[in-house]
Amino acid sequence: MFILIGLFLIGWIRLPFLHTQSFEEKIKRFLERFEGKTQTFWLYFGLTMPLMFTSSFGPIIPTVFALGTALPLLIVLLLLAVPSDSPSLMNKTRKWGTVTQKLAGIVFVLLGISDFMAFW
């Protein structure tokens, strides 16, 4: 699986079903089921609140949860908003994203080969 994912990230394997209309509709329908605030509700009340009642740091856990979910989002939004006026910076960002994806693909392929050799 590592090798297949790595080859996909590198761009050597294309998955034709990813660009079909029916696949995109299925993904949209799947995501519509989770739209809204229900997932945050269940994560907060299903995980954070029980931890708060059983842990010695009780009241700190919801605060850490709120900061841990809000700060990364705000940082990413800030980073996306600042360079949006500069086309050259956007091109550099896109180029680095492609390079990072290819490097991640290479790492996945190497991990897959390593696993294959270890368990052969």
GROMACS .gro file of N, CA and C in nm:
model
  360
    1MET      N    1   0.082  -0.118   0.000
    1MET     CA    2   0.000   0.000   0.000
    1MET      C    3   0.087   0.126   0.000
    2PHE      N    4   0.196   0.123   0.078
    2PHE     CA    5   0.288   0.237   0.078
    2PHE      C    6   0.340   0.264  -0.063
    3ILE      N    7   0.378   0.160  -0.133
    3ILE     CA    8   0.434   0.176  -0.267
    3ILE      C    9   0.330   0.234  -0.361
    4LEU      N   10   0.208   0.185  -0.355
    4LEU     CA   11   0.103   0.237  -0.443
    4LEU      C   12   0.072   0.384  -0.414
    5ILE      N   13   0.062   0.418  -0.288
    5ILE     CA   14   0.035   0.558  -0.251
    5ILE      C   15   0.152   0.646  -0.294
    6GLY      N   16   0.275   0.598  -0.274
    6GLY     CA   17   0.392   0.674  -0.315
    6GLY      C   18   0.395   0.697  -0.465
    7LEU      N   19   0.365   0.594  -0.543
    7LEU     CA   20   0.364   0.609  -0.688
    7LEU      C   21   0.253   0.704  -0.733
    8PHE      N   22   0.141   0.703  -0.661
    8PHE     CA   23   0.033   0.798  -0.691
    8PHE      C   24   0.078   0.941  -0.662
    9LEU      N   25   0.145   0.962  -0.548
    9LEU     CA   26   0.191   1.096  -0.512
    9LEU      C   27   0.298   1.147  -0.609
   10ILE      N   28   0.383   1.057  -0.656
   10ILE     CA   29   0.486   1.096  -0.752
   10ILE      C   30   0.423   1.132  -0.886
   11GLY      N   31   0.312   1.066  -0.918
   11GLY     CA   32   0.244   1.093  -1.043
   11GLY      C   33   0.261   0.984  -1.146
   12TRP      N   34   0.313   0.870  -1.106
   12TRP     CA   35   0.336   0.760  -1.200
   12TRP      C   36   0.212   0.675  -1.217
   13ILE      N   37   0.121   0.682  -1.121
   13ILE     CA   38  -0.004   0.608  -1.130
   13ILE      C   39  -0.117   0.711  -1.134
   14ARG      N   40  -0.204   0.696  -1.230
   14ARG     CA   41  -0.321   0.782  -1.239
   14ARG      C   42  -0.444   0.697  -1.208
   15LEU      N   43  -0.534   0.754  -1.133
   15LEU     CA   44  -0.657   0.683  -1.101
   15LEU      C   45  -0.770   0.749  -1.180
   16PRO      N   46  -0.812   0.688  -1.289
   16PRO     CA   47  -0.911   0.753  -1.376
   16PRO      C   48  -1.046   0.776  -1.310
   17PHE      N   49  -1.084   0.693  -1.214
   17PHE     CA   50  -1.214   0.709  -1.152
   17PHE      C   51  -1.223   0.831  -1.062
   18LEU      N   52  -1.107   0.893  -1.029
   18LEU     CA   53  -1.110   1.011  -0.943
   18LEU      C   54  -1.168   1.132  -1.016
   19HIS      N   55  -1.169   1.131  -1.147
   19HIS     CA   56  -1.214   1.247  -1.223
   19HIS      C   57  -1.346   1.224  -1.294
   20THR      N   58  -1.418   1.123  -1.257
   20THR     CA   59  -1.548   1.098  -1.318
   20THR      C   60  -1.656   1.171  -1.241
   21GLN      N   61  -1.763   1.200  -1.310
   21GLN     CA   62  -1.874   1.273  -1.249
   21GLN      C   63  -1.938   1.194  -1.136
   22SER      N   64  -1.958   1.065  -1.155
   22SER     CA   65  -2.025   0.986  -1.053
   22SER      C   66  -1.943   0.977  -0.924
   23PHE      N   67  -1.810   0.968  -0.938
   23PHE     CA   68  -1.725   0.962  -0.818
   23PHE      C   69  -1.734   1.093  -0.741
   24GLU      N   70  -1.730   1.205  -0.814
   24GLU     CA   71  -1.738   1.335  -0.747
   24GLU      C   72  -1.873   1.353  -0.679
   25GLU      N   73  -1.980   1.305  -0.742
   25GLU     CA   74  -2.112   1.313  -0.680
   25GLU      C   75  -2.120   1.228  -0.554
   26LYS      N   76  -2.059   1.110  -0.556
   26LYS     CA   77  -2.059   1.024  -0.438
   26LYS      C   78  -1.984   1.090  -0.323
   27ILE      N   79  -1.871   1.152  -0.354
   27ILE     CA   80  -1.795   1.223  -0.250
   27ILE      C   81  -1.877   1.338  -0.193
   28LYS      N   82  -1.943   1.414  -0.279
   28LYS     CA   83  -2.025   1.526  -0.232
   28LYS      C   84  -2.137   1.477  -0.142
   29ARG      N   85  -2.205   1.369  -0.182
   29ARG     CA   86  -2.313   1.314  -0.100
   29ARG      C   87  -2.260   1.264   0.034
   30PHE      N   88  -2.142   1.202   0.032
   30PHE     CA   89  -2.082   1.153   0.156
   30PHE      C   90  -2.050   1.270   0.249
   31LEU      N   91  -1.992   1.377   0.193
   31LEU     CA   92  -1.955   1.492   0.275
   31LEU      C   93  -2.077   1.568   0.325
   32GLU      N   94  -2.186   1.567   0.248
   32GLU     CA   95  -2.307   1.636   0.291
   32GLU      C   96  -2.364   1.574   0.418
   33ARG      N   97  -2.341   1.445   0.436
   33ARG     CA   98  -2.391   1.381   0.558
   33ARG      C   99  -2.324   1.436   0.682
   34PHE      N  100  -2.202   1.486   0.667
   34PHE     CA  101  -2.126   1.534   0.783
   34PHE      C  102  -2.122   1.686   0.788
   35GLU      N  103  -2.202   1.752   0.705
   35GLU     CA  104  -2.204   1.896   0.708
   35GLU      C  105  -2.270   1.945   0.836
   36GLY      N  106  -2.233   2.062   0.873
   36GLY     CA  107  -2.293   2.120   0.994
   36GLY      C  108  -2.200   2.106   1.112
   37LYS      N  109  -2.260   2.115   1.228
   37LYS     CA  110  -2.180   2.116   1.349
   37LYS      C  111  -2.188   1.986   1.427
   38THR      N  112  -2.246   1.883   1.369
   38THR     CA  113  -2.264   1.759   1.445
   38THR      C  114  -2.132   1.692   1.477
   39GLN      N  115  -2.034   1.695   1.384
   39GLN     CA  116  -1.907   1.629   1.413
   39GLN      C  117  -1.832   1.700   1.526
   40THR      N  118  -1.837   1.833   1.528
   40THR     CA  119  -1.772   1.906   1.637
   40THR      C  120  -1.844   1.877   1.769
   41PHE      N  121  -1.975   1.871   1.763
   41PHE     CA  122  -2.054   1.841   1.883
   41PHE      C  123  -2.012   1.707   1.941
   42TRP      N  124  -2.006   1.603   1.857
   42TRP     CA  125  -1.973   1.469   1.906
   42TRP      C  126  -1.828   1.461   1.952
   43LEU      N  127  -1.739   1.530   1.882
   43LEU     CA  128  -1.600   1.529   1.926
   43LEU      C  129  -1.587   1.597   2.061
   44TYR      N  130  -1.654   1.710   2.076
   44TYR     CA  131  -1.643   1.784   2.202
   44TYR      C  132  -1.712   1.711   2.316
   45PHE      N  133  -1.838   1.675   2.297
   45PHE     CA  134  -1.913   1.613   2.407
   45PHE      C  135  -1.887   1.464   2.420
   46GLY      N  136  -1.842   1.399   2.315
   46GLY     CA  137  -1.816   1.256   2.322
   46GLY      C  138  -1.675   1.224   2.368
   47LEU      N  139  -1.582   1.315   2.350
   47LEU     CA  140  -1.443   1.289   2.387
   47LEU      C  141  -1.393   1.384   2.495
   48THR      N  142  -1.411   1.513   2.470
   48THR     CA  143  -1.352   1.612   2.560
   48THR      C  144  -1.421   1.616   2.697
   49MET      N  145  -1.552   1.613   2.697
   49MET     CA  146  -1.623   1.623   2.824
   49MET      C  147  -1.598   1.501   2.915
   50PRO      N  148  -1.602   1.377   2.864
   50PRO     CA  149  -1.568   1.265   2.952
   50PRO      C  150  -1.426   1.274   3.005
   51LEU      N  151  -1.333   1.320   2.921
   51LEU     CA  152  -1.197   1.338   2.970
   51LEU      C  153  -1.191   1.443   3.079
   52MET      N  154  -1.271   1.548   3.064
   52MET     CA  155  -1.272   1.654   3.164
   52MET      C  156  -1.318   1.601   3.301
   53PHE      N  157  -1.418   1.513   3.299
   53PHE     CA  158  -1.471   1.462   3.426
   53PHE      C  159  -1.380   1.358   3.490
   54THR      N  160  -1.300   1.289   3.411
   54THR     CA  161  -1.216   1.183   3.467
   54THR      C  162  -1.073   1.225   3.492
   55SER      N  163  -1.032   1.338   3.439
   55SER     CA  164  -0.893   1.382   3.451
   55SER      C  165  -0.877   1.479   3.568
   56SER      N  166  -0.756   1.485   3.617
   56SER     CA  167  -0.729   1.579   3.726
   56SER      C  168  -0.716   1.722   3.673
   57PHE      N  169  -0.689   1.737   3.543
   57PHE     CA  170  -0.684   1.871   3.487
   57PHE      C  171  -0.817   1.916   3.432
   58GLY      N  172  -0.926   1.863   3.470
   58GLY     CA  173  -1.060   1.885   3.418
   58GLY      C  174  -1.087   2.009   3.336
   59PRO      N  175  -1.093   2.128   3.399
   59PRO     CA  176  -1.133   2.248   3.326
   59PRO      C  177  -1.033   2.292   3.218
   60ILE      N  178  -0.911   2.245   3.223
   60ILE     CA  179  -0.811   2.286   3.125
   60ILE      C  180  -0.833   2.217   2.990
   61ILE      N  181  -0.887   2.097   2.990
   61ILE     CA  182  -0.901   2.018   2.867
   61ILE      C  183  -0.988   2.086   2.762
   62PRO      N  184  -1.108   2.139   2.795
   62PRO     CA  185  -1.185   2.208   2.691
   62PRO      C  186  -1.115   2.332   2.637
   63THR      N  187  -1.041   2.401   2.721
   63THR     CA  188  -0.967   2.518   2.675
   63THR      C  189  -0.858   2.479   2.577
   64VAL      N  190  -0.785   2.373   2.608
   64VAL     CA  191  -0.681   2.325   2.518
   64VAL      C  192  -0.743   2.276   2.388
   65PHE      N  193  -0.858   2.210   2.396
   65PHE     CA  194  -0.929   2.164   2.277
   65PHE      C  195  -0.966   2.282   2.187
   66ALA      N  196  -1.020   2.386   2.247
   66ALA     CA  197  -1.061   2.504   2.170
   66ALA      C  198  -0.941   2.572   2.105
   67LEU      N  199  -0.833   2.588   2.180
   67LEU     CA  200  -0.713   2.650   2.123
   67LEU      C  201  -0.650   2.561   2.016
   68GLY      N  202  -0.649   2.432   2.041
   68GLY     CA  203  -0.588   2.339   1.946
   68GLY      C  204  -0.664   2.329   1.815
   69THR      N  205  -0.793   2.356   1.816
   69THR     CA  206  -0.869   2.352   1.691
   69THR      C  207  -0.873   2.488   1.623
   70ALA      N  208  -0.872   2.596   1.699
   70ALA     CA  209  -0.886   2.730   1.639
   70ALA      C  210  -0.753   2.787   1.590
   71LEU      N  211  -0.647   2.773   1.667
   71LEU     CA  212  -0.520   2.837   1.629
   71LEU      C  213  -0.462   2.787   1.497
   72PRO      N  214  -0.454   2.657   1.472
   72PRO     CA  215  -0.400   2.615   1.342
   72PRO      C  216  -0.483   2.668   1.225
   73LEU      N  217  -0.614   2.671   1.241
   73LEU     CA  218  -0.699   2.723   1.135
   73LEU      C  219  -0.673   2.871   1.112
   74LEU      N  220  -0.662   2.948   1.219
   74LEU     CA  221  -0.635   3.091   1.204
   74LEU      C  222  -0.498   3.117   1.142
   75ILE      N  223  -0.398   3.037   1.179
   75ILE     CA  224  -0.264   3.054   1.122
   75ILE      C  225  -0.265   3.024   0.972
   76VAL      N  226  -0.331   2.916   0.933
   76VAL     CA  227  -0.337   2.882   0.790
   76VAL      C  228  -0.413   2.989   0.713
   77LEU      N  229  -0.524   3.037   0.767
   77LEU     CA  230  -0.599   3.143   0.700
   77LEU      C  231  -0.516   3.270   0.686
   78LEU      N  232  -0.440   3.304   0.789
   78LEU     CA  233  -0.352   3.420   0.782
   78LEU      C  234  -0.244   3.402   0.676
   79LEU      N  235  -0.184   3.284   0.673
   79LEU     CA  236  -0.080   3.258   0.573
   79LEU      C  237  -0.136   3.259   0.431
   80LEU      N  238  -0.259   3.217   0.414
   80LEU     CA  239  -0.321   3.219   0.282
   80LEU      C  240  -0.366   3.360   0.243
   81ALA      N  241  -0.404   3.440   0.339
   81ALA     CA  242  -0.454   3.575   0.308
   81ALA      C  243  -0.342   3.672   0.274
   82VAL      N  244  -0.230   3.660   0.340
   82VAL     CA  245  -0.121   3.756   0.319
   82VAL      C  246  -0.061   3.746   0.178
   83PRO      N  247  -0.022   3.628   0.130
   83PRO     CA  248   0.042   3.625  -0.001
   83PRO      C  249  -0.055   3.620  -0.119
   84SER      N  250  -0.185   3.629  -0.095
   84SER     CA  251  -0.280   3.612  -0.204
   84SER      C  252  -0.271   3.724  -0.307
   85ASP      N  253  -0.213   3.839  -0.269
   85ASP     CA  254  -0.199   3.949  -0.364
   85ASP      C  255  -0.077   3.935  -0.452
   86SER      N  256   0.015   3.850  -0.416
   86SER     CA  257   0.141   3.837  -0.490
   86SER      C  258   0.139   3.711  -0.577
   87PRO      N  259   0.126   3.726  -0.711
   87PRO     CA  260   0.124   3.608  -0.798
   87PRO      C  261   0.256   3.530  -0.796
   88SER      N  262   0.368   3.600  -0.782
   88SER     CA  263   0.496   3.528  -0.781
   88SER      C  264   0.508   3.441  -0.657
   89LEU      N  265   0.460   3.491  -0.544
   89LEU     CA  266   0.464   3.412  -0.421
   89LEU      C  267   0.370   3.292  -0.431
   90MET      N  268   0.255   3.310  -0.495
   90MET     CA  269   0.163   3.198  -0.514
   90MET      C  270   0.225   3.091  -0.604
   91ASN      N  271   0.296   3.133  -0.709
   91ASN     CA  272   0.362   3.037  -0.797
   91ASN      C  273   0.471   2.961  -0.723
   92LYS      N  274   0.547   3.031  -0.639
   92LYS     CA  275   0.651   2.964  -0.560
   92LYS      C  276   0.589   2.864  -0.462
   93THR      N  277   0.478   2.904  -0.401
   93THR     CA  278   0.410   2.815  -0.308
   93THR      C  279   0.360   2.691  -0.380
   94ARG      N  280   0.303   2.709  -0.498
   94ARG     CA  281   0.254   2.594  -0.577
   94ARG      C  282   0.371   2.503  -0.615
   95LYS      N  283   0.484   2.564  -0.653
   95LYS     CA  284   0.602   2.485  -0.690
   95LYS      C  285   0.653   2.405  -0.571
   96TRP      N  286   0.659   2.467  -0.453
   96TRP     CA  287   0.705   2.396  -0.334
   96TRP      C  288   0.607   2.286  -0.294
   97GLY      N  289   0.478   2.310  -0.316
   97GLY     CA  290   0.379   2.206  -0.288
   97GLY      C  291   0.399   2.084  -0.375
   98THR      N  292   0.430   2.107  -0.503
   98THR     CA  293   0.456   1.995  -0.594
   98THR      C  294   0.581   1.920  -0.553
   99VAL      N  295   0.685   1.993  -0.518
   99VAL     CA  296   0.810   1.929  -0.475
   99VAL      C  297   0.786   1.848  -0.347
  100THR      N  298   0.713   1.905  -0.253
  100THR     CA  299   0.684   1.836  -0.128
  100THR      C  300   0.603   1.709  -0.153
  101GLN      N  301   0.508   1.715  -0.245
  101GLN     CA  302   0.428   1.597  -0.277
  101GLN      C  303   0.514   1.488  -0.336
  102LYS      N  304   0.604   1.524  -0.426
  102LYS     CA  305   0.692   1.424  -0.488
  102LYS      C  306   0.787   1.363  -0.384
  103LEU      N  307   0.840   1.447  -0.294
  103LEU     CA  308   0.928   1.395  -0.189
  103LEU      C  309   0.852   1.300  -0.096
  104ALA      N  310   0.729   1.335  -0.063
  104ALA     CA  311   0.648   1.246   0.021
  104ALA      C  312   0.622   1.114  -0.052
  105GLY      N  313   0.601   1.121  -0.183
  105GLY     CA  314   0.583   0.999  -0.261
  105GLY      C  315   0.705   0.911  -0.258
  106ILE      N  316   0.822   0.972  -0.270
  106ILE     CA  317   0.947   0.896  -0.266
  106ILE      C  318   0.965   0.831  -0.129
  107VAL      N  319   0.933   0.905  -0.023
  107VAL     CA  320   0.943   0.849   0.113
  107VAL      C  321   0.848   0.730   0.128
  108PHE      N  322   0.726   0.742   0.076
  108PHE     CA  323   0.630   0.632   0.085
  108PHE      C  324   0.680   0.510   0.009
  109VAL      N  325   0.736   0.531  -0.110
  109VAL     CA  326   0.788   0.417  -0.187
  109VAL      C  327   0.902   0.350  -0.111
  110LEU      N  328   0.992   0.429  -0.055
  110LEU     CA  329   1.104   0.372   0.021
  110LEU      C  330   1.054   0.297   0.145
  111LEU      N  331   0.954   0.352   0.213
  111LEU     CA  332   0.897   0.281   0.328
  111LEU      C  333   0.831   0.151   0.285
  112GLY      N  334   0.764   0.154   0.172
  112GLY     CA  335   0.700   0.032   0.121
  112GLY      C  336   0.802  -0.074   0.087
  113ILE      N  337   0.911  -0.034   0.022
  113ILE     CA  338   1.018  -0.129  -0.010
  113ILE      C  339   1.079  -0.183   0.118
  114SER      N  340   1.102  -0.096   0.215
  114SER     CA  341   1.160  -0.138   0.343
  114SER      C  342   1.068  -0.240   0.413
  115ASP      N  343   0.938  -0.209   0.417
  115ASP     CA  344   0.843  -0.304   0.478
  115ASP      C  345   0.839  -0.436   0.403
  116PHE      N  346   0.841  -0.427   0.272
  116PHE     CA  347   0.838  -0.548   0.190
  116PHE      C  348   0.960  -0.636   0.219
  117MET      N  349   1.076  -0.575   0.227
  117MET     CA  350   1.199  -0.650   0.253
  117MET      C  351   1.202  -0.704   0.396
  118ALA      N  352   1.145  -0.628   0.492
  118ALA     CA  353   1.147  -0.673   0.630
  118ALA      C  354   1.057  -0.793   0.653
  119PHE      N  355   0.946  -0.800   0.582
  119PHE     CA  356   0.849  -0.907   0.605
  119PHE      C  357   0.852  -1.014   0.497
  120TRP      N  358   0.942  -1.007   0.405
  120TRP     CA  359   0.952  -1.107   0.300
  120TRP      C  360   1.001  -1.231   0.356
   0.00000   0.00000   0.00000
